[in-house]
Short mmCIF file of N, CA and C in Angstrom, two decimals:
data_model
loop_
_atom_site.label_atom_id
_atom_site.label_comp_id
_atom_site.label_asym_id
_atom_site.label_seq_id
_atom_site.Cartn_x
_atom_site.Cartn_y
_atom_site.Cartn_z
N MET A 716 1.05 -1.22 -0.30
CA MET A 716 0.15 -0.10 0.12
C MET A 716 0.79 1.27 -0.04
N ILE A 717 0.65 2.23 -0.97
CA ILE A 717 1.20 3.42 -1.08
C ILE A 717 0.53 4.53 -0.54
N LEU A 718 0.99 4.92 0.58
CA LEU A 718 0.34 6.33 1.26
C LEU A 718 0.97 7.87 0.91
N SER A 719 0.53 8.47 1.00
CA SER A 719 1.20 9.98 0.94
C SER A 719 1.78 10.06 1.96
N ARG A 720 2.71 11.37 1.90
CA ARG A 720 3.36 11.69 3.51
C ARG A 720 2.27 12.07 4.24
N GLN A 721 1.17 12.87 3.73
CA GLN A 721 0.18 13.47 4.58
C GLN A 721 -0.57 12.08 5.23
N GLN A 722 -1.08 11.12 4.51
CA GLN A 722 -1.28 10.14 5.16
C GLN A 722 -0.51 9.38 6.08
N GLN A 723 0.69 9.48 5.91
CA GLN A 723 1.64 8.55 6.82
C GLN A 723 1.61 9.63 8.09
N TYR A 724 1.46 10.84 7.92
CA TYR A 724 1.40 12.01 8.89
C TYR A 724 0.33 11.71 9.82
N ILE A 725 -0.65 11.48 9.30
CA ILE A 725 -1.99 11.14 10.17
C ILE A 725 -2.14 10.09 10.88
N LEU A 726 -1.32 9.12 10.28
CA LEU A 726 -1.22 7.71 11.03
C LEU A 726 -0.09 7.90 12.20
N GLU A 727 0.81 8.58 11.87
CA GLU A 727 1.81 8.95 12.99
C GLU A 727 1.13 9.60 14.14
N ILE A 728 0.07 10.78 13.76
CA ILE A 728 0.05 11.18 14.89
C ILE A 728 -1.25 10.24 15.57
N LEU A 729 -1.99 9.64 15.00
CA LEU A 729 -2.92 8.73 15.73
C LEU A 729 -2.16 7.42 16.61
N ASN A 730 -0.84 7.35 15.89
CA ASN A 730 -0.23 6.40 16.49
C ASN A 730 0.54 7.01 17.97
N ARG A 731 0.57 7.86 17.76
CA ARG A 731 1.78 8.82 19.08
C ARG A 731 0.58 9.18 19.96
N LEU A 732 -0.64 9.67 19.53
CA LEU A 732 -1.47 10.08 20.66
C LEU A 732 -2.56 9.59 21.08
N GLY A 733 -2.91 8.31 20.05
CA GLY A 733 -4.13 7.57 20.53
C GLY A 733 -5.29 8.21 19.96
N CYS A 734 -5.42 9.22 19.89
CA CYS A 734 -6.62 9.90 19.25
C CYS A 734 -6.27 11.21 18.89
N ALA A 735 -7.30 11.75 18.17
CA ALA A 735 -7.49 13.25 17.86
C ALA A 735 -8.66 13.66 16.90
N GLN A 736 -9.21 14.98 17.30
CA GLN A 736 -10.25 15.31 16.47
C GLN A 736 -9.68 15.98 14.89
N LYS A 737 -10.84 15.81 14.05
CA LYS A 737 -10.42 16.11 12.74
C LYS A 737 -9.73 17.56 12.72
N ARG A 738 -10.43 18.33 13.26
CA ARG A 738 -10.09 20.10 13.26
C ARG A 738 -8.32 19.88 14.06
N GLN A 739 -8.44 18.88 14.68
CA GLN A 739 -6.68 18.99 15.37
C GLN A 739 -5.89 18.46 14.35
N LEU A 740 -6.15 17.35 13.64
CA LEU A 740 -5.64 16.78 12.46
C LEU A 740 -5.08 18.12 11.41
N ASP A 741 -6.23 18.72 11.10
CA ASP A 741 -6.07 19.90 10.11
C ASP A 741 -5.27 21.14 10.51
N ILE A 742 -5.27 21.21 11.52
CA ILE A 742 -3.90 22.00 12.24
C ILE A 742 -2.61 21.45 12.21
N LEU A 743 -2.52 20.28 12.82
CA LEU A 743 -1.05 19.82 12.34
C LEU A 743 -0.86 19.32 11.16
N LEU A 744 -1.70 18.96 10.40
CA LEU A 744 -1.40 18.80 8.70
C LEU A 744 -0.84 20.26 8.16
N ALA A 745 -1.52 21.33 8.51
CA ALA A 745 -1.18 22.43 7.87
C ALA A 745 0.14 22.96 8.44
N ALA A 746 0.45 22.89 9.72
CA ALA A 746 1.75 22.93 10.08
C ALA A 746 2.94 22.64 9.56
N ARG A 747 2.58 21.27 9.35
CA ARG A 747 3.50 20.24 8.65
C ARG A 747 3.98 20.17 7.07
N PHE A 748 2.82 20.57 6.52
CA PHE A 748 2.81 20.62 4.96
C PHE A 748 2.60 21.67 4.06
N PHE A 749 2.20 22.94 4.74
CA PHE A 749 1.62 24.18 4.05
C PHE A 749 2.53 25.40 4.31
N PRO A 750 3.06 26.36 3.67
CA PRO A 750 3.69 27.14 4.45
C PRO A 750 3.21 28.27 5.15
N GLU A 751 3.64 29.44 5.83
CA GLU A 751 3.08 30.19 6.80
C GLU A 751 2.10 30.92 5.86
N GLY A 752 0.66 31.13 6.54
CA GLY A 752 -0.43 31.81 5.94
C GLY A 752 -0.95 31.26 4.80
N LYS A 753 -0.78 29.89 4.53
CA LYS A 753 -1.37 29.44 3.52
C LYS A 753 -2.22 28.14 3.99
N ALA A 754 -3.66 27.93 3.90
CA ALA A 754 -4.48 26.84 4.42
C ALA A 754 -4.77 26.05 3.66
N PRO A 755 -4.68 24.81 4.18
CA PRO A 755 -5.05 23.69 3.30
C PRO A 755 -6.64 23.74 2.54
N PRO A 756 -6.86 23.21 1.56
CA PRO A 756 -7.92 23.20 0.88
C PRO A 756 -9.25 23.04 1.65
N ASP A 757 -10.41 23.20 1.45
CA ASP A 757 -11.34 22.84 2.40
C ASP A 757 -11.61 21.43 2.00
N GLY A 758 -11.60 20.62 3.15
CA GLY A 758 -11.90 19.10 2.97
C GLY A 758 -10.68 18.28 2.62
N PHE A 759 -9.60 18.89 2.88
CA PHE A 759 -8.24 18.30 2.72
C PHE A 759 -8.07 17.23 3.28
N THR A 760 -8.45 17.01 4.67
CA THR A 760 -8.20 15.88 5.92
C THR A 760 -9.41 14.79 5.60
N ASP A 761 -10.45 15.31 4.93
CA ASP A 761 -11.50 14.16 5.03
C ASP A 761 -11.00 13.53 3.77
N ILE A 762 -10.51 13.87 2.50
CA ILE A 762 -10.05 13.35 1.41
C ILE A 762 -8.78 12.22 1.81
N LEU A 763 -8.02 12.75 2.76
CA LEU A 763 -6.99 11.70 3.10
C LEU A 763 -7.69 10.48 4.23
N LEU A 764 -8.59 10.91 5.02
CA LEU A 764 -9.27 9.98 5.62
C LEU A 764 -9.88 8.88 4.68
N ARG A 765 -10.52 9.58 3.71
CA ARG A 765 -11.20 8.70 2.79
C ARG A 765 -10.49 7.76 2.18
N GLN A 766 -9.42 8.42 1.61
CA GLN A 766 -8.40 7.74 0.85
C GLN A 766 -7.64 6.44 2.04
N LEU A 767 -7.58 6.85 3.11
CA LEU A 767 -7.06 5.74 4.06
C LEU A 767 -7.97 4.40 4.02
N ALA A 768 -9.33 4.82 4.17
CA ALA A 768 -10.43 3.69 4.33
C ALA A 768 -10.20 2.93 2.87
N PHE A 769 -9.75 3.41 1.73
CA PHE A 769 -9.99 2.76 0.49
C PHE A 769 -8.59 1.88 0.46
N CYS A 770 -7.50 2.32 1.34
CA CYS A 770 -6.35 1.43 1.46
C CYS A 770 -6.48 0.33 2.51
N ASN A 771 -7.72 0.26 3.17
CA ASN A 771 -7.87 -0.62 4.13
C ASN A 771 -7.28 -0.34 5.43
N VAL A 772 -6.85 0.80 5.83
CA VAL A 772 -6.20 1.29 6.94
C VAL A 772 -7.55 2.12 7.81
N GLU A 773 -7.88 1.24 8.82
CA GLU A 773 -9.09 1.42 9.68
C GLU A 773 -8.95 2.62 10.62
N VAL A 774 -9.53 3.80 10.31
CA VAL A 774 -9.81 5.02 11.10
C VAL A 774 -11.03 5.05 11.69
N ARG A 775 -11.35 4.87 12.67
CA ARG A 775 -12.59 4.97 13.54
C ARG A 775 -13.08 6.19 13.98
N ALA A 776 -14.24 6.52 14.00
CA ALA A 776 -14.70 7.51 14.90
C ALA A 776 -15.68 7.37 15.67
N ASP A 777 -15.46 8.23 16.88
CA ASP A 777 -16.58 8.21 18.31
C ASP A 777 -16.85 9.54 18.32
N GLY A 778 -18.00 9.97 17.78
CA GLY A 778 -18.29 11.15 17.62
C GLY A 778 -17.36 12.00 16.89
N ASP A 779 -16.68 13.03 17.37
CA ASP A 779 -15.85 13.78 16.67
C ASP A 779 -14.34 13.46 16.83
N VAL A 780 -14.29 12.34 17.46
CA VAL A 780 -12.79 11.86 17.73
C VAL A 780 -12.09 10.73 16.72
N LEU A 781 -11.22 10.96 16.35
CA LEU A 781 -10.62 9.77 15.56
C LEU A 781 -9.63 9.03 16.09
N PHE A 782 -9.53 7.53 15.96
CA PHE A 782 -8.63 6.99 16.65
C PHE A 782 -8.41 5.46 15.63
N LEU A 783 -7.15 4.79 15.57
CA LEU A 783 -7.09 3.85 15.03
C LEU A 783 -7.78 2.60 15.61
N ARG A 784 -8.13 1.51 14.70
CA ARG A 784 -8.64 0.42 15.42
C ARG A 784 -7.67 -0.34 16.36
N ASP A 785 -8.24 -0.72 17.55
CA ASP A 785 -7.40 -1.17 18.68
C ASP A 785 -6.67 -0.18 19.59
N ALA A 786 -7.00 1.09 19.49
CA ALA A 786 -5.94 2.05 19.99
C ALA A 786 -6.55 2.15 21.32
N ALA A 787 -5.85 2.27 22.51
CA ALA A 787 -6.28 2.67 23.84
C ALA A 787 -6.68 4.23 23.73
N ARG A 788 -7.92 4.79 23.99
CA ARG A 788 -8.16 6.25 24.00
C ARG A 788 -8.27 6.85 25.59
N ASN A 789 -7.69 7.86 25.35
CA ASN A 789 -8.05 8.51 26.88
C ASN A 789 -9.04 9.73 26.28
N VAL A 790 -10.23 9.93 27.30
CA VAL A 790 -11.30 10.94 27.15
C VAL A 790 -10.58 12.26 27.24
N ASN A 791 -9.48 12.48 27.98
CA ASN A 791 -9.03 13.52 28.17
C ASN A 791 -7.87 14.29 26.94
N MET A 792 -7.57 13.11 26.09
CA MET A 792 -6.31 13.44 25.05
C MET A 792 -7.03 14.71 24.10
N PRO A 793 -8.08 14.84 23.83
CA PRO A 793 -8.47 15.89 22.97
C PRO A 793 -8.21 17.17 23.60
N GLU A 794 -8.53 17.44 24.78
CA GLU A 794 -8.36 18.58 25.51
C GLU A 794 -6.63 18.84 25.69
N ALA A 795 -6.04 17.86 25.86
CA ALA A 795 -4.39 18.00 26.15
C ALA A 795 -4.07 18.44 24.81
N ILE A 796 -4.59 17.80 23.81
CA ILE A 796 -4.03 18.25 22.52
C ILE A 796 -4.44 19.78 21.99
N ASP A 797 -5.34 20.20 22.36
CA ASP A 797 -5.99 21.49 22.09
C ASP A 797 -4.82 22.45 23.15
N VAL A 798 -4.34 21.88 24.29
CA VAL A 798 -3.45 22.76 25.07
C VAL A 798 -2.08 22.51 24.12
N MET A 799 -1.74 21.73 23.74
CA MET A 799 -0.56 21.57 22.95
C MET A 799 -0.73 22.63 21.49
N ILE A 800 -1.72 22.57 21.03
CA ILE A 800 -1.78 23.31 20.13
C ILE A 800 -2.02 25.01 20.37
N GLU A 801 -2.51 25.34 21.18
CA GLU A 801 -2.50 26.53 21.71
C GLU A 801 -1.01 26.99 22.09
N LEU A 802 -0.40 26.54 23.15
CA LEU A 802 0.87 26.78 23.81
C LEU A 802 2.00 26.89 22.67
N SER A 803 1.75 25.70 21.49
CA SER A 803 2.68 25.91 20.28
C SER A 803 2.37 26.61 19.03
N ARG A 804 1.52 27.37 19.25
CA ARG A 804 0.90 28.21 18.29
C ARG A 804 0.52 27.75 17.18
N GLY A 805 0.22 26.29 17.12
CA GLY A 805 -0.33 25.14 16.10
C GLY A 805 1.01 24.43 15.34
N LYS A 806 2.21 24.68 16.13
CA LYS A 806 3.16 23.96 15.44
C LYS A 806 4.22 23.45 16.70
N PRO A 807 3.91 22.41 17.07
CA PRO A 807 4.57 21.58 17.94
C PRO A 807 5.58 20.79 17.39
N ARG A 808 6.77 20.87 18.11
CA ARG A 808 8.19 20.49 17.23
C ARG A 808 8.04 19.16 17.50
N ASP A 809 7.52 18.25 18.44
CA ASP A 809 7.58 17.07 18.79
C ASP A 809 6.54 16.51 19.89
N PHE A 810 5.82 15.49 19.75
CA PHE A 810 4.87 15.53 20.58
C PHE A 810 4.95 13.63 20.92
N CYS A 811 4.18 13.40 22.08
CA CYS A 811 3.83 12.06 22.53
C CYS A 811 3.02 11.93 23.15
N ARG A 812 2.36 10.80 23.54
CA ARG A 812 1.48 10.12 24.51
C ARG A 812 2.23 10.27 26.01
N GLY A 813 1.65 10.50 27.00
CA GLY A 813 2.38 10.32 28.42
C GLY A 813 2.48 8.70 28.55
N ASP A 814 3.36 8.62 29.72
CA ASP A 814 3.78 7.32 30.15
C ASP A 814 2.84 6.50 31.24
N ASP A 815 1.94 7.34 31.60
CA ASP A 815 1.03 6.78 32.90
C ASP A 815 -0.24 7.59 32.88
N GLU A 816 -1.05 7.25 33.54
CA GLU A 816 -2.29 7.76 33.60
C GLU A 816 -2.59 9.21 34.14
N SER A 817 -1.76 9.87 34.72
CA SER A 817 -1.55 11.21 34.81
C SER A 817 -0.96 12.01 33.88
N VAL A 818 0.03 11.49 33.54
CA VAL A 818 0.83 12.49 32.15
C VAL A 818 -0.04 11.81 30.70
N LEU A 819 -0.78 13.01 30.39
CA LEU A 819 -1.52 12.99 29.06
C LEU A 819 -0.46 13.11 28.17
N LEU A 820 0.20 13.74 27.81
CA LEU A 820 1.21 14.25 26.72
C LEU A 820 2.21 15.01 27.01
N ARG A 821 3.17 14.96 26.26
CA ARG A 821 4.58 15.65 26.29
C ARG A 821 4.48 16.27 25.11
N PHE A 822 5.37 17.56 24.82
CA PHE A 822 5.50 17.89 23.18
C PHE A 822 6.59 19.09 23.88
N ALA A 823 7.00 19.61 22.57
CA ALA A 823 8.11 20.70 22.69
C ALA A 823 7.67 21.84 21.68
N ALA A 824 7.65 22.96 22.21
CA ALA A 824 7.17 24.09 21.12
C ALA A 824 8.43 24.58 20.37
N GLU A 825 8.20 25.47 19.33
CA GLU A 825 9.29 25.72 18.56
C GLU A 825 10.41 26.70 19.13
N GLY A 826 10.05 27.24 20.17
CA GLY A 826 11.19 28.28 21.21
C GLY A 826 12.01 26.97 21.84
N GLY A 827 11.62 25.89 21.83
CA GLY A 827 12.37 24.94 22.65
C GLY A 827 11.91 24.40 23.96
N ALA A 828 10.77 25.23 24.33
CA ALA A 828 10.06 24.81 25.98
C ALA A 828 9.44 23.34 25.43
N ARG A 829 9.68 22.96 26.86
CA ARG A 829 9.05 21.49 26.77
C ARG A 829 8.15 21.70 27.70
N PHE A 830 6.82 20.97 27.33
CA PHE A 830 5.71 20.89 28.18
C PHE A 830 5.12 19.52 28.48
N VAL A 831 4.85 19.32 29.63
CA VAL A 831 3.96 18.13 30.18
C VAL A 831 2.51 18.42 30.58
N VAL A 832 1.83 17.80 29.55
CA VAL A 832 0.05 18.18 30.36
C VAL A 832 -0.27 17.04 31.13
N LEU A 833 -0.98 17.30 32.20
CA LEU A 833 -1.18 16.37 33.40
C LEU A 833 -2.92 16.57 33.17
N ASN A 834 -3.37 15.11 33.67
CA ASN A 834 -4.85 15.23 34.26
C ASN A 834 -5.07 15.56 35.77
N CYS A 835 -5.82 16.15 35.62
CA CYS A 835 -6.18 16.72 36.98
C CYS A 835 -6.49 16.02 38.04
N GLY A 836 -7.34 14.90 37.57
CA GLY A 836 -7.50 13.78 38.47
C GLY A 836 -6.30 13.20 38.83
N GLY A 837 -5.36 12.64 37.68
CA GLY A 837 -4.36 11.89 37.98
C GLY A 837 -2.95 12.69 38.74
N ALA A 838 -2.94 13.95 38.46
CA ALA A 838 -2.02 14.97 39.48
C ALA A 838 -2.55 14.93 41.04
N ALA A 839 -3.91 14.78 40.90
CA ALA A 839 -4.29 15.17 42.43
C ALA A 839 -4.35 14.13 43.36
N HIS A 840 -4.77 12.88 42.72
CA HIS A 840 -4.87 11.64 43.51
C HIS A 840 -3.64 10.71 42.89
N THR A 841 -2.38 11.21 43.33
CA THR A 841 -1.34 10.22 42.88
C THR A 841 -1.00 9.16 43.80
N SER A 842 -1.03 8.02 42.98
CA SER A 842 -0.89 7.06 43.50
C SER A 842 0.26 6.54 44.47
N VAL A 843 0.44 5.28 45.10
CA VAL A 843 1.76 4.88 46.07
C VAL A 843 2.98 4.85 44.93
N ARG A 844 2.98 4.89 43.75
CA ARG A 844 4.08 4.83 43.21
C ARG A 844 4.93 6.54 42.84
N GLY A 845 3.97 7.56 43.49
CA GLY A 845 4.33 8.59 43.63
C GLY A 845 4.10 9.81 42.59
N PRO A 846 4.45 11.16 42.56
CA PRO A 846 3.94 11.78 41.79
C PRO A 846 4.50 11.79 40.42
N PRO A 847 3.88 12.23 39.31
CA PRO A 847 4.61 12.05 37.74
C PRO A 847 5.91 12.71 37.94
N ARG A 848 6.89 12.07 37.09
CA ARG A 848 8.24 12.26 36.54
C ARG A 848 8.27 13.21 35.55
N PHE A 849 9.22 14.20 35.92
CA PHE A 849 9.65 15.51 34.83
C PHE A 849 11.01 15.57 34.67
N LEU A 850 11.55 16.00 33.40
CA LEU A 850 12.81 16.09 33.11
C LEU A 850 13.08 17.64 33.67
N PRO A 851 14.15 17.76 34.05
CA PRO A 851 14.39 19.30 34.59
C PRO A 851 13.82 20.50 34.04
N ASP A 852 13.80 20.39 32.55
CA ASP A 852 13.32 21.37 31.56
C ASP A 852 12.02 21.65 31.34
N GLU A 853 10.95 20.46 31.57
CA GLU A 853 9.89 20.69 31.47
C GLU A 853 8.79 21.39 32.26
N ILE A 854 8.01 21.97 31.41
CA ILE A 854 7.29 22.65 32.26
C ILE A 854 5.70 21.96 32.35
N ALA A 855 5.10 21.87 33.51
CA ALA A 855 3.81 21.06 33.75
C ALA A 855 2.60 22.08 33.30
N VAL A 856 1.65 21.62 32.75
CA VAL A 856 0.45 22.14 32.72
C VAL A 856 -0.52 21.41 33.05
N VAL A 857 -1.37 21.58 34.05
CA VAL A 857 -2.28 20.77 34.45
C VAL A 857 -3.62 21.07 33.95
N LEU A 858 -4.69 20.10 33.31
CA LEU A 858 -5.96 20.46 33.06
C LEU A 858 -6.85 20.31 34.33
N ILE A 859 -7.58 21.52 34.18
CA ILE A 859 -8.59 21.51 35.40
C ILE A 859 -9.86 21.66 34.92
N SER A 860 -10.85 21.02 35.44
CA SER A 860 -12.54 21.08 34.76
C SER A 860 -13.02 22.18 35.21
N ASP A 861 -14.03 22.70 34.58
CA ASP A 861 -14.68 23.94 35.07
C ASP A 861 -15.31 23.79 36.37
N GLU A 862 -15.77 22.65 36.86
CA GLU A 862 -16.37 22.51 38.04
C GLU A 862 -15.56 22.46 38.98
N SER A 863 -14.36 22.31 38.80
CA SER A 863 -13.07 21.94 40.01
C SER A 863 -13.09 23.43 40.89
N GLY A 864 -13.12 23.30 42.10
CA GLY A 864 -13.39 24.05 42.93
C GLY A 864 -11.55 24.31 43.64
N ALA A 865 -10.79 23.25 43.79
CA ALA A 865 -9.76 23.46 44.50
C ALA A 865 -8.56 22.92 43.41
N LEU A 866 -7.54 23.50 43.63
CA LEU A 866 -6.27 23.19 42.47
C LEU A 866 -5.49 21.99 43.08
N PRO A 867 -5.21 20.91 42.29
CA PRO A 867 -4.53 20.08 42.40
C PRO A 867 -3.22 20.58 43.05
N ILE A 868 -2.44 19.23 43.58
CA ILE A 868 -0.93 19.42 44.28
C ILE A 868 -0.15 19.97 43.29
N ARG A 869 0.79 20.62 43.81
CA ARG A 869 1.77 21.24 42.95
C ARG A 869 2.73 19.96 42.64
N CYS A 870 3.43 20.02 41.50
CA CYS A 870 4.24 19.02 41.02
C CYS A 870 5.85 19.51 40.56
N THR A 871 5.96 20.67 39.94
CA THR A 871 7.38 20.95 40.00
C THR A 871 7.19 22.58 40.30
N GLU A 872 8.50 23.06 40.16
CA GLU A 872 8.67 24.51 40.13
C GLU A 872 8.05 25.59 39.42
N THR A 873 8.02 25.05 37.97
CA THR A 873 7.47 25.67 36.79
C THR A 873 6.04 24.96 36.61
N GLN A 874 4.92 25.62 37.08
CA GLN A 874 3.44 24.47 36.67
C GLN A 874 2.23 25.56 36.55
N TYR A 875 1.86 25.39 35.45
CA TYR A 875 0.54 26.25 35.30
C TYR A 875 -0.77 25.11 35.17
N TYR A 876 -1.99 26.08 35.05
CA TYR A 876 -3.02 25.56 35.40
C TYR A 876 -3.83 26.11 33.67
N ALA A 877 -4.56 25.01 33.28
CA ALA A 877 -5.21 25.28 31.99
C ALA A 877 -6.68 25.45 32.46
N LEU A 878 -7.71 26.05 32.35
CA LEU A 878 -9.13 26.22 32.53
C LEU A 878 -9.71 26.43 31.35
N ARG A 879 -10.28 25.57 30.56
CA ARG A 879 -10.98 25.57 29.35
C ARG A 879 -12.35 26.66 29.59
N ARG A 880 -12.19 27.58 28.45
CA ARG A 880 -13.38 28.91 28.42
C ARG A 880 -14.38 28.24 27.65
N GLN A 881 -15.49 28.97 27.67
CA GLN A 881 -16.48 28.62 26.91
C GLN A 881 -16.36 28.41 25.43
N ASP A 882 -15.51 29.34 24.95
CA ASP A 882 -15.32 29.17 23.41
C ASP A 882 -14.03 28.26 23.05
N GLY A 883 -14.09 27.24 23.84
CA GLY A 883 -13.22 26.12 23.46
C GLY A 883 -11.69 26.40 24.00
N THR A 884 -10.94 27.67 23.86
CA THR A 884 -9.93 28.12 24.24
C THR A 884 -9.65 27.82 25.67
N HIS A 885 -8.15 27.97 26.13
CA HIS A 885 -7.87 27.72 27.60
C HIS A 885 -7.30 29.12 28.26
N ARG A 886 -7.62 29.44 29.44
CA ARG A 886 -7.02 30.41 30.17
C ARG A 886 -5.93 29.57 30.95
N PHE A 887 -4.94 30.19 30.79
CA PHE A 887 -3.61 29.43 31.42
C PHE A 887 -2.99 30.55 32.77
N PHE A 888 -3.29 29.91 34.11
CA PHE A 888 -2.44 30.78 34.90
C PHE A 888 -1.81 29.88 35.98
N ARG A 889 -0.98 30.80 36.95
CA ARG A 889 -0.09 29.91 37.51
C ARG A 889 -0.46 30.43 39.08
N ALA A 890 -0.72 29.52 40.07
CA ALA A 890 -1.07 29.47 41.44
C ALA A 890 0.15 29.90 42.23
N GLU A 891 0.08 30.72 42.91
CA GLU A 891 1.11 31.38 43.76
C GLU A 891 1.23 30.67 45.09
#
């Protein structure tokens, strides 16, 4: 089966993250394959996904979330991907799924900043294994739900909280 570079990148994204929304794939594909200021044509990602189906690559959908067959999905991953897109201005240098239930996503932005996106529940309720592990230069971003009244425990010196706004973007703040 011969896949285009864009189709290979879609599969790479879904393998690395486990799932993504189509609009998130649009942003990541545009950042990788289109010059600054030039948007992909309307329906570009839809065409790529349809062609993958004809190549017997099973990309499934659960609502607006896409994933590969037999992929383990985390319901908080789409929001973590939104945080990655916002903090990297739509151009993450590198990204991968986290290594345990509290670490959702790790990524690097163009300026060299490295981030770790944490699940509020996972960060607040650490198990016997202890808190999540960070590299010395990683900045922690903890997702908190709209209903959350209290902030989760502090994990690192450089830690921010992300609160989803009504319009789908995030407000980032640091607890003192």
